[in-house]
PDB file of N, CA and C in Angstrom:
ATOM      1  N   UNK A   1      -3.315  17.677  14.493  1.00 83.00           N
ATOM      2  CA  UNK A   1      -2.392  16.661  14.944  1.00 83.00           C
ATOM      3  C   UNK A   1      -2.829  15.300  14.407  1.00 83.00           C
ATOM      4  N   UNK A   2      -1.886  14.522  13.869  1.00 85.00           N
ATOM      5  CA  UNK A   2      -2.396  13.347  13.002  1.00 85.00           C
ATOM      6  C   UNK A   2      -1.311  12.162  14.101  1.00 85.00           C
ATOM      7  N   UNK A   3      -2.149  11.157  14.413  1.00 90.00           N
ATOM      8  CA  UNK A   3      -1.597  10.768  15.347  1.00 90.00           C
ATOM      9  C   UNK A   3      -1.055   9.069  14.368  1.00 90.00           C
ATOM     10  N   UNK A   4       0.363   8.772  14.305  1.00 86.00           N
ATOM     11  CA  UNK A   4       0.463   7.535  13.330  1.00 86.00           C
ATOM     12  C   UNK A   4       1.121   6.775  14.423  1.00 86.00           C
ATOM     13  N   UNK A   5       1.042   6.517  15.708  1.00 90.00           N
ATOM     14  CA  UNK A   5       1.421   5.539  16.296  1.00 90.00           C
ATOM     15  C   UNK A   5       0.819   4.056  15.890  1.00 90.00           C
ATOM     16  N   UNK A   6       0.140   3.484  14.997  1.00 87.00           N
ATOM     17  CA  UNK A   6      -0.614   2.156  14.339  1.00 87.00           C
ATOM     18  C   UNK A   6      -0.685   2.471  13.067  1.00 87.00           C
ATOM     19  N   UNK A   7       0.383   3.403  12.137  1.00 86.00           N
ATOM     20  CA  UNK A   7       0.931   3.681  10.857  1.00 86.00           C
ATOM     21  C   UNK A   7       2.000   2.788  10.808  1.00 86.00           C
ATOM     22  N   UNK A   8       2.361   1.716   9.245  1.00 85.00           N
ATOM     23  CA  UNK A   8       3.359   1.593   9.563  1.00 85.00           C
ATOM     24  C   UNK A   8       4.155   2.175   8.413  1.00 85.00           C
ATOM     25  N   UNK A   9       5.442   2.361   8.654  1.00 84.00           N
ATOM     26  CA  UNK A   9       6.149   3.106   8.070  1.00 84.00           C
ATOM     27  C   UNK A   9       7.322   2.164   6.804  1.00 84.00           C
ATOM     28  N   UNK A  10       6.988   2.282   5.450  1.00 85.00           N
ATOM     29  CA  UNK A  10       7.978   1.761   4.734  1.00 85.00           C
ATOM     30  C   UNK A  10       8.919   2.520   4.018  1.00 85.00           C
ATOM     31  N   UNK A  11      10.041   1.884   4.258  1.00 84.00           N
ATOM     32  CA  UNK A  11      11.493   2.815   3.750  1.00 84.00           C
ATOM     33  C   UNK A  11      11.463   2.135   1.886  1.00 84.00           C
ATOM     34  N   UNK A  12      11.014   2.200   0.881  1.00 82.00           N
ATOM     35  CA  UNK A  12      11.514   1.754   0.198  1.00 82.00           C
ATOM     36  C   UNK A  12      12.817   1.477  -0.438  1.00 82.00           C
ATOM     37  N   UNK A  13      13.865   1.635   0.309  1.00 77.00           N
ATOM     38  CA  UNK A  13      15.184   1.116  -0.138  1.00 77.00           C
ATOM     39  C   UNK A  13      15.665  -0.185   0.692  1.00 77.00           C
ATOM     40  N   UNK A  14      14.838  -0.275   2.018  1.00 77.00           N
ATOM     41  CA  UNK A  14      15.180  -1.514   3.002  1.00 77.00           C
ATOM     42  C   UNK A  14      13.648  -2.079   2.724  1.00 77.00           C
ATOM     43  N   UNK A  15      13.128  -2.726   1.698  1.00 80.00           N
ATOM     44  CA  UNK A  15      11.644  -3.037   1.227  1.00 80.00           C
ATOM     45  C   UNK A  15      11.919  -4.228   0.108  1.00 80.00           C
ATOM     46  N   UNK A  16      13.453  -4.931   0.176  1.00 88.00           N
ATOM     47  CA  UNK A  16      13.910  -5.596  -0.946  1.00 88.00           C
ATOM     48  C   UNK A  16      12.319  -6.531  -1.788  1.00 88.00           C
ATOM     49  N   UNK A  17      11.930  -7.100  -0.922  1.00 91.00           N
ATOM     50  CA  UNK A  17      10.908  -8.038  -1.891  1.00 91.00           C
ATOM     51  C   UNK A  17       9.315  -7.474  -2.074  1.00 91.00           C
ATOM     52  N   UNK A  18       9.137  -6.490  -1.354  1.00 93.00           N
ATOM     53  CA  UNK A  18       8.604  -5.473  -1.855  1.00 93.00           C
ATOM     54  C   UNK A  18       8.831  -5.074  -3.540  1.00 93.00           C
ATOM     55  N   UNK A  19       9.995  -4.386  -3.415  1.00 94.00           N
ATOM     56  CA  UNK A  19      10.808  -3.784  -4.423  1.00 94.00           C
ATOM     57  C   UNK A  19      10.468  -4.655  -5.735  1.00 94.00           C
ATOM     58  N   UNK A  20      10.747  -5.835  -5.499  1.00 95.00           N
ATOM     59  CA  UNK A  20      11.063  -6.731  -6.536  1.00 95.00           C
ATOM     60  C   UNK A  20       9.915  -7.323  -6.963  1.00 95.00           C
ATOM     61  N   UNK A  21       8.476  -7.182  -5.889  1.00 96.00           N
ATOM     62  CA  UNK A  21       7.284  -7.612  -6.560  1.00 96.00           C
ATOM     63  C   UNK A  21       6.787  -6.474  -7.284  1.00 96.00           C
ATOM     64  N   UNK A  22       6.830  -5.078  -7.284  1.00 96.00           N
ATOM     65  CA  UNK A  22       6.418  -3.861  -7.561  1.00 96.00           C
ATOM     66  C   UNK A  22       7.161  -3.703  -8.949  1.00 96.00           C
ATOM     67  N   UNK A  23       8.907  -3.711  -9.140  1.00 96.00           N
ATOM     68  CA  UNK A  23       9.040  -4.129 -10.029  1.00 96.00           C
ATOM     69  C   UNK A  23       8.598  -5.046 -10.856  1.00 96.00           C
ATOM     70  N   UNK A  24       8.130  -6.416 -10.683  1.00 97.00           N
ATOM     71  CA  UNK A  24       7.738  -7.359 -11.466  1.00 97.00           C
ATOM     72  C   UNK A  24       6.171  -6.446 -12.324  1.00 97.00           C
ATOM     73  N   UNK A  25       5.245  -6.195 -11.542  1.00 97.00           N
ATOM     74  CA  UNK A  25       4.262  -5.435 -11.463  1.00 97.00           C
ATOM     75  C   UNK A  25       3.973  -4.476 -12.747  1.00 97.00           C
ATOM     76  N   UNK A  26       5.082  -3.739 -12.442  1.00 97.00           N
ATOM     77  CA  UNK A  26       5.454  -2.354 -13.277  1.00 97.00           C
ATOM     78  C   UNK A  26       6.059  -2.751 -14.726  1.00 97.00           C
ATOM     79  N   UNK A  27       7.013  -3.896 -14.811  1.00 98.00           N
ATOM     80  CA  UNK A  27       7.390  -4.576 -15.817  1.00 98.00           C
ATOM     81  C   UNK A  27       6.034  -4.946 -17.211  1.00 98.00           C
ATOM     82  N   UNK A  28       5.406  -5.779 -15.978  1.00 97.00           N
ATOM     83  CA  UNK A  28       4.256  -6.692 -16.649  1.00 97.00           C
ATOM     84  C   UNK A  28       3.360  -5.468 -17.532  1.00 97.00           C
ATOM     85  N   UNK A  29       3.100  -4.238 -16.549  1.00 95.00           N
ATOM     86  CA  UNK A  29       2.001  -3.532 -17.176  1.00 95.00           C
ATOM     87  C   UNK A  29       2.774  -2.458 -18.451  1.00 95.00           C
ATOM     88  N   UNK A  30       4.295  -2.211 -18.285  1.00 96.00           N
ATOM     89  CA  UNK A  30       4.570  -0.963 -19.173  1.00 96.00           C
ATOM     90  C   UNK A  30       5.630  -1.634 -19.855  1.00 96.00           C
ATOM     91  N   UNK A  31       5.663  -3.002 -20.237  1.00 96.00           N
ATOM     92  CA  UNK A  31       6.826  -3.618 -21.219  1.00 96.00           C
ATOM     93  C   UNK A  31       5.997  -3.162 -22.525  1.00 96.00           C
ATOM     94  N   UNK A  32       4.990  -3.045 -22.707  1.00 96.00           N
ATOM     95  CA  UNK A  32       4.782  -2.863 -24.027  1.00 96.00           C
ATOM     96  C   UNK A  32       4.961  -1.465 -24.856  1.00 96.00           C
ATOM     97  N   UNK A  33       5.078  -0.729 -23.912  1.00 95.00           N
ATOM     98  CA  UNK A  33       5.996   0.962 -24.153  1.00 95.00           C
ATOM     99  C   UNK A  33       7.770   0.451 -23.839  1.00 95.00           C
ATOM    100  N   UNK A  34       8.245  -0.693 -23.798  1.00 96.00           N
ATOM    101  CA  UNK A  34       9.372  -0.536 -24.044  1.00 96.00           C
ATOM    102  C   UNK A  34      10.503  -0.472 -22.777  1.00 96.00           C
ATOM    103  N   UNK A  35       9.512  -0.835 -21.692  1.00 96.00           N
ATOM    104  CA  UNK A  35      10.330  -0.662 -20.181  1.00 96.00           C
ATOM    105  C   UNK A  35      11.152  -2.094 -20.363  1.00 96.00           C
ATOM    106  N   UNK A  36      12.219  -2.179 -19.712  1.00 97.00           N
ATOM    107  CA  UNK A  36      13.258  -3.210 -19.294  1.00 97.00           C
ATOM    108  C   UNK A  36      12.199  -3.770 -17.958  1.00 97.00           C
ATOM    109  N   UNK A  37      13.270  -5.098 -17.552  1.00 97.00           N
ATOM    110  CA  UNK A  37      12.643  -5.585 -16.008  1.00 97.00           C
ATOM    111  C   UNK A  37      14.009  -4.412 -15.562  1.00 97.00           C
ATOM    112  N   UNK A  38      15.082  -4.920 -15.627  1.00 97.00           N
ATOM    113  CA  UNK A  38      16.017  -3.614 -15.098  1.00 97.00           C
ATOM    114  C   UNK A  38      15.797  -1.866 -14.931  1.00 97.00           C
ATOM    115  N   UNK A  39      15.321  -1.679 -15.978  1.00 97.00           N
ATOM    116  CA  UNK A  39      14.093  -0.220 -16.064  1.00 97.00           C
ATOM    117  C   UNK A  39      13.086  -0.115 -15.023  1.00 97.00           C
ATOM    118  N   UNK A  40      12.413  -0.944 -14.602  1.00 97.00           N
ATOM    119  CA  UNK A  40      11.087  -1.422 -13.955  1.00 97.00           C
ATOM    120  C   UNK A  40      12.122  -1.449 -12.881  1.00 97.00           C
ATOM    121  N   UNK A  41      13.114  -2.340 -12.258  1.00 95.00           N
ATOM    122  CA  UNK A  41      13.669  -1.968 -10.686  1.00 95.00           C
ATOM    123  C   UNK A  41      13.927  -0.305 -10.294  1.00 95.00           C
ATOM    124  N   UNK A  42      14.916  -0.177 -11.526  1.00 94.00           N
ATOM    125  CA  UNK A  42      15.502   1.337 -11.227  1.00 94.00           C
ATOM    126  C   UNK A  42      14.269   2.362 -11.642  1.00 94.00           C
ATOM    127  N   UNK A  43      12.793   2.211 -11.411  1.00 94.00           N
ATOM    128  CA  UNK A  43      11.728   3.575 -11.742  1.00 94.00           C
ATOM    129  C   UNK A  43      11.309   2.928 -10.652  1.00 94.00           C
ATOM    130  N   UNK A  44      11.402   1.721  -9.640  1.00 94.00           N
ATOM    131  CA  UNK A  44      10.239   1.525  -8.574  1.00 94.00           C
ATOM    132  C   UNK A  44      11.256   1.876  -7.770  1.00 94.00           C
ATOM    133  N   UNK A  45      12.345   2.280  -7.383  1.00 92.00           N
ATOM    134  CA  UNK A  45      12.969   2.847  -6.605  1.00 92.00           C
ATOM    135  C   UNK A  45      13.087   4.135  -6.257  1.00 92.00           C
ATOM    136  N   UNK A  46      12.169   5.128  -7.190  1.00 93.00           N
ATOM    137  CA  UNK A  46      11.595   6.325  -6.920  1.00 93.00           C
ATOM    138  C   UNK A  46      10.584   6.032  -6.105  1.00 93.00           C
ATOM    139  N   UNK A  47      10.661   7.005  -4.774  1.00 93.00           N
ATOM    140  CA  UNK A  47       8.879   6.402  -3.621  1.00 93.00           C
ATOM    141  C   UNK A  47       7.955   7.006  -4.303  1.00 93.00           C
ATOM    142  N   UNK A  48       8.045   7.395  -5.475  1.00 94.00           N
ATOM    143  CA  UNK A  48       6.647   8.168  -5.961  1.00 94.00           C
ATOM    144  C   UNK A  48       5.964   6.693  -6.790  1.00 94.00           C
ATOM    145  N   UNK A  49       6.875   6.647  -7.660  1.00 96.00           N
ATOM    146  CA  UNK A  49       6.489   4.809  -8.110  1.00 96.00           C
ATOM    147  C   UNK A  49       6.177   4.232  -7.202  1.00 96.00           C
ATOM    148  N   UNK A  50       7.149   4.119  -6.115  1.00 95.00           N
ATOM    149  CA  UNK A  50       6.515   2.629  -4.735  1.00 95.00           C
ATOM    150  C   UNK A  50       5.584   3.129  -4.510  1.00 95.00           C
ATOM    151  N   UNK A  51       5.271   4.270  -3.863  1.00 95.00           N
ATOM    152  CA  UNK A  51       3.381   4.572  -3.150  1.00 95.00           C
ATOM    153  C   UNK A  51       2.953   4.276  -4.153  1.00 95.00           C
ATOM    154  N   UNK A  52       2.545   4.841  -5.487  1.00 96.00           N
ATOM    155  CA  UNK A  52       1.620   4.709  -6.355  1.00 96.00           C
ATOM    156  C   UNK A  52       1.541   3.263  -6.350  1.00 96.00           C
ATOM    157  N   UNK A  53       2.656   2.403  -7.111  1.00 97.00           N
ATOM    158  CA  UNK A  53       2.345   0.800  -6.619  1.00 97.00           C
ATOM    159  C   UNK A  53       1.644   0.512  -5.723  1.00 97.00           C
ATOM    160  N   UNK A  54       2.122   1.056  -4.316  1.00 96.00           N
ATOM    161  CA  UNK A  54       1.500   0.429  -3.167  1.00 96.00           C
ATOM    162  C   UNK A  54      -0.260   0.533  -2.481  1.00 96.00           C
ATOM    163  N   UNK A  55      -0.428   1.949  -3.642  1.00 96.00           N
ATOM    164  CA  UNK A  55      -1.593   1.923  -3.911  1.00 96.00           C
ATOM    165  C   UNK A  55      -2.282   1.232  -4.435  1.00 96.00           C
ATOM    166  N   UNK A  56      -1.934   1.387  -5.767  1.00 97.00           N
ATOM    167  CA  UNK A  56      -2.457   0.275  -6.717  1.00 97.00           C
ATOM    168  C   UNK A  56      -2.919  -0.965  -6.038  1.00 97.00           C
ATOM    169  N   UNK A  57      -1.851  -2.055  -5.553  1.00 97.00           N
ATOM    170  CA  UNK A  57      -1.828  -3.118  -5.378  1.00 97.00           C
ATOM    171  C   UNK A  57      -2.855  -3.316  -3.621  1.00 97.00           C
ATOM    172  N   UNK A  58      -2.943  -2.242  -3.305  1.00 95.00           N
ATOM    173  CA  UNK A  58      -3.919  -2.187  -1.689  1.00 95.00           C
ATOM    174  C   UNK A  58      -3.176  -2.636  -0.837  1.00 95.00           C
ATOM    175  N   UNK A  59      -1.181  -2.268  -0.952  1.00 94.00           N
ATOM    176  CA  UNK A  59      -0.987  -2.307   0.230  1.00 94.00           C
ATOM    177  C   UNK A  59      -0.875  -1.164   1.221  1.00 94.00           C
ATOM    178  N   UNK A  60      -1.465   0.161   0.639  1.00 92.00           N
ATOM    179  CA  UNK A  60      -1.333   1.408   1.162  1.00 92.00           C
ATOM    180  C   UNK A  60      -2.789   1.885   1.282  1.00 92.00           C
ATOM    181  N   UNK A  61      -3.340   2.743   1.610  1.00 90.00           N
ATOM    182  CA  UNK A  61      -4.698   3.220   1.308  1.00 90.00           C
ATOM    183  C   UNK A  61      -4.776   4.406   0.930  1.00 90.00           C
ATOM    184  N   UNK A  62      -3.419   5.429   0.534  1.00 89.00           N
ATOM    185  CA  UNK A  62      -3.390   6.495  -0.088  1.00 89.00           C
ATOM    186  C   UNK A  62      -1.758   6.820   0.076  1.00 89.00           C
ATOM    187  N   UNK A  63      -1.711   8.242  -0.188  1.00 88.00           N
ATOM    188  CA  UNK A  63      -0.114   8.441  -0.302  1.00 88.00           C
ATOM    189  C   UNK A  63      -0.163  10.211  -0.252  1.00 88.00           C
ATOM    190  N   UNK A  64       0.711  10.662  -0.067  1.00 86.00           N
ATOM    191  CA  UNK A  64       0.961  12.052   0.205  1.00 86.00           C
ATOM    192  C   UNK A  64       1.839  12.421  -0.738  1.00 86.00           C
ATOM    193  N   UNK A  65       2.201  13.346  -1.376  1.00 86.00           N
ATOM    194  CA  UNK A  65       3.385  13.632  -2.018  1.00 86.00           C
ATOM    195  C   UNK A  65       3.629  15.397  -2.556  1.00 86.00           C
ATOM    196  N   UNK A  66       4.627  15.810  -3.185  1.00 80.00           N
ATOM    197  CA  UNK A  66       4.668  17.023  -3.818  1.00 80.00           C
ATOM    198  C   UNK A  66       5.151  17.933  -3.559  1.00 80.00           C
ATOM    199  N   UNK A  67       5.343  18.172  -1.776  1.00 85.00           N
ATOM    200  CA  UNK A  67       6.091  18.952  -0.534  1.00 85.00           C
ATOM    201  C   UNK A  67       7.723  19.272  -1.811  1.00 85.00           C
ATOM    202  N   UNK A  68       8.046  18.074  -1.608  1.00 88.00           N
ATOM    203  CA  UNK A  68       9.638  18.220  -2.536  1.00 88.00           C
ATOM    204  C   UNK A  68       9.776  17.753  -4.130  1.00 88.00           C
ATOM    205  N   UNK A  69       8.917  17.099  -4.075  1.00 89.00           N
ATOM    206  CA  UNK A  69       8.506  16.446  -5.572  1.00 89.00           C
ATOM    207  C   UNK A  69       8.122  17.610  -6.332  1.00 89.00           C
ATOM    208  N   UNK A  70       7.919  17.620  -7.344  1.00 90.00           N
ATOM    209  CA  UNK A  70       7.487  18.355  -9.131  1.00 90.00           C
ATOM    210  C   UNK A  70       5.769  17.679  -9.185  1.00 90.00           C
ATOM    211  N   UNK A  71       4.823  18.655  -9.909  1.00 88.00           N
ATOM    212  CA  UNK A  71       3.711  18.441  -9.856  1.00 88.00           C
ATOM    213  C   UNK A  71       3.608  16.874 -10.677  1.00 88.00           C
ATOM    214  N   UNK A  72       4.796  16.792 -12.219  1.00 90.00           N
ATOM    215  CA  UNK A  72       5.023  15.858 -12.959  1.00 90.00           C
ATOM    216  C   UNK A  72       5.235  14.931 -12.222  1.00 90.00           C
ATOM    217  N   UNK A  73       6.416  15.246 -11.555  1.00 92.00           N
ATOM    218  CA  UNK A  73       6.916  13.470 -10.499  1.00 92.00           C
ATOM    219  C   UNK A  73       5.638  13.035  -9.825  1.00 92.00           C
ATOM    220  N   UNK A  74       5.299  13.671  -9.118  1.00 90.00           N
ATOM    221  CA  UNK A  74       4.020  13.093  -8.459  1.00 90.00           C
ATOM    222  C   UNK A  74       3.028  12.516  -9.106  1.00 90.00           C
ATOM    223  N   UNK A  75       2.516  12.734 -10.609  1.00 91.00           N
ATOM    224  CA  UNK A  75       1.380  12.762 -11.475  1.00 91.00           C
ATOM    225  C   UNK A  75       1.610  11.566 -12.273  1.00 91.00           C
ATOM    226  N   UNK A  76       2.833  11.490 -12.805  1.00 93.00           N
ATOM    227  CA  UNK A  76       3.512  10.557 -13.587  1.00 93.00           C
ATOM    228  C   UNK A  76       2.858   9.806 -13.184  1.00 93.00           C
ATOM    229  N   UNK A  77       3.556   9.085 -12.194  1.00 95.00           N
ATOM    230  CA  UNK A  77       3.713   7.315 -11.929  1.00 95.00           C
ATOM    231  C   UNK A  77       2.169   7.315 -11.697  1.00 95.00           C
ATOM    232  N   UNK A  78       0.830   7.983 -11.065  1.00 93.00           N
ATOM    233  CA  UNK A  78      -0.635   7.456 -11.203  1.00 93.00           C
ATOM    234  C   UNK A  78      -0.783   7.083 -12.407  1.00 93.00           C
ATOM    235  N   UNK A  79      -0.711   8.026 -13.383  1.00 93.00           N
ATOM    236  CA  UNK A  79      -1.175   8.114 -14.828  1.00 93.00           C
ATOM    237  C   UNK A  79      -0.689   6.482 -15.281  1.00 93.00           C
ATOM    238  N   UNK A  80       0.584   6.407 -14.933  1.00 93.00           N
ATOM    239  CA  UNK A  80       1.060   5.348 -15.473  1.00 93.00           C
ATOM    240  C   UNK A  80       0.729   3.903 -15.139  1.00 93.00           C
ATOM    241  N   UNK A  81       0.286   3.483 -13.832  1.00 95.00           N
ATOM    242  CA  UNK A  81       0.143   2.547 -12.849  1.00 95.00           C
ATOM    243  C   UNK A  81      -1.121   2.343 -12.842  1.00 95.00           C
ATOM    244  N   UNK A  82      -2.045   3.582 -12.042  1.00 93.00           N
ATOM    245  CA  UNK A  82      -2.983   3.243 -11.876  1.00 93.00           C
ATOM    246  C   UNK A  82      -4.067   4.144 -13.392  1.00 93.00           C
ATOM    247  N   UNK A  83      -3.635   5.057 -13.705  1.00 92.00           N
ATOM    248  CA  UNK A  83      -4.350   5.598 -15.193  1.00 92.00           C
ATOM    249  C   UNK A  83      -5.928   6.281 -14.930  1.00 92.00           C
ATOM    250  N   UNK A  84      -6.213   6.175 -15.681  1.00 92.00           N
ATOM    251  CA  UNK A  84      -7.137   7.455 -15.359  1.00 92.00           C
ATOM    252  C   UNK A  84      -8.440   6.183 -15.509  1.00 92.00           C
ATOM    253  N   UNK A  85      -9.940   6.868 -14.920  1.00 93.00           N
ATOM    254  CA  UNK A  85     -10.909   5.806 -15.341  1.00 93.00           C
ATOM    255  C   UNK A  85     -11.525   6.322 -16.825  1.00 93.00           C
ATOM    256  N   UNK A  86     -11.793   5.209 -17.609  1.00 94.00           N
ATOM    257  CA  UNK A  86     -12.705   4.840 -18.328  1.00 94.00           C
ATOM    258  C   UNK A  86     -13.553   6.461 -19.391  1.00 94.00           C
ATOM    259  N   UNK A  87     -13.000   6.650 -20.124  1.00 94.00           N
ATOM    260  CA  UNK A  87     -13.520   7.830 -20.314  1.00 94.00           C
ATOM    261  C   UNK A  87     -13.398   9.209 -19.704  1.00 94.00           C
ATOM    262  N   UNK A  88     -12.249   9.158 -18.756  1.00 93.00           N
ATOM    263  CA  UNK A  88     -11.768  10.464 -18.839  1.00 93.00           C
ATOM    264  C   UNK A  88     -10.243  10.593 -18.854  1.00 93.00           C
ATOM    265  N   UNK A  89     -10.590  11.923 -19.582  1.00 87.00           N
ATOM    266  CA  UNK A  89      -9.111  11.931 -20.699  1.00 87.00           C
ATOM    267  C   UNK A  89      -8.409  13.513 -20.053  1.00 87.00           C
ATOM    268  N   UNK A  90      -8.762  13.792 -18.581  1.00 88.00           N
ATOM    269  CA  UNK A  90      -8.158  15.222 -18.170  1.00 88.00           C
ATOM    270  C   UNK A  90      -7.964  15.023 -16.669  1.00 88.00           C
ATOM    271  N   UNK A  91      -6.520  15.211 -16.507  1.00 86.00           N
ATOM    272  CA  UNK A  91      -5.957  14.968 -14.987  1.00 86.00           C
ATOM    273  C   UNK A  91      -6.064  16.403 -14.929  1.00 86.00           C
ATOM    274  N   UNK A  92      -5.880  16.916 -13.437  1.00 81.00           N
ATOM    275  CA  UNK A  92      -5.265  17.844 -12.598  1.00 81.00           C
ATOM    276  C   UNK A  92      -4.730  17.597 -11.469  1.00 81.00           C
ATOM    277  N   UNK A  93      -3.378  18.537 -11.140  1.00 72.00           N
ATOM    278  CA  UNK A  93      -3.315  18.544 -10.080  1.00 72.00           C
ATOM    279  C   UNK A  93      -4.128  19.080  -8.901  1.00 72.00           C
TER     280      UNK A  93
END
């Protein structure tokens, strides 16, 4: 039993300036592969992007995912956001 009564809970679709700093975020780091800022809203509106962001940035302290997600959807957006460390070149799920 996992008790989240002092969890708080974010909807990322009612998260507008959230949204729009995460986008900015996502812009800054993957414009040079060719992302739009418009690209960058419409991929942080996947919650697999927002957690991973929200990781990233320490407003989360982890994230759950995969139940309904694809091993890819889930894997993606780390690789992309937060990336692998320093000399290693092999994810798993």
């Amino acid at each position: 039993h996992v008790d989240l009564s002092k969890a708080d809970v974010i909807d990322p679709g009612g998260s507008g300036e959230m949204l729009k700093r995460y986008a900015a975020e996502l812009y800054e780091r993957r414009r040079h592969k060719g992302m739009s800022e418009a690209g960058a809203l419409d991929q942080m509106s996947d919650v697999n992007y927002f957690g991973t962001m929200m990781v990233e940035l320490g407003d989360a302290d982890g994230m759950v995912s995969g139940a309904v997600h694809t091993t890819a959807a889930t894997v993606r957006p780390a690789l992309q956001i937060i990336r692998t460390a320093p000399g290693v070149s092999i994810v798993s799920s």
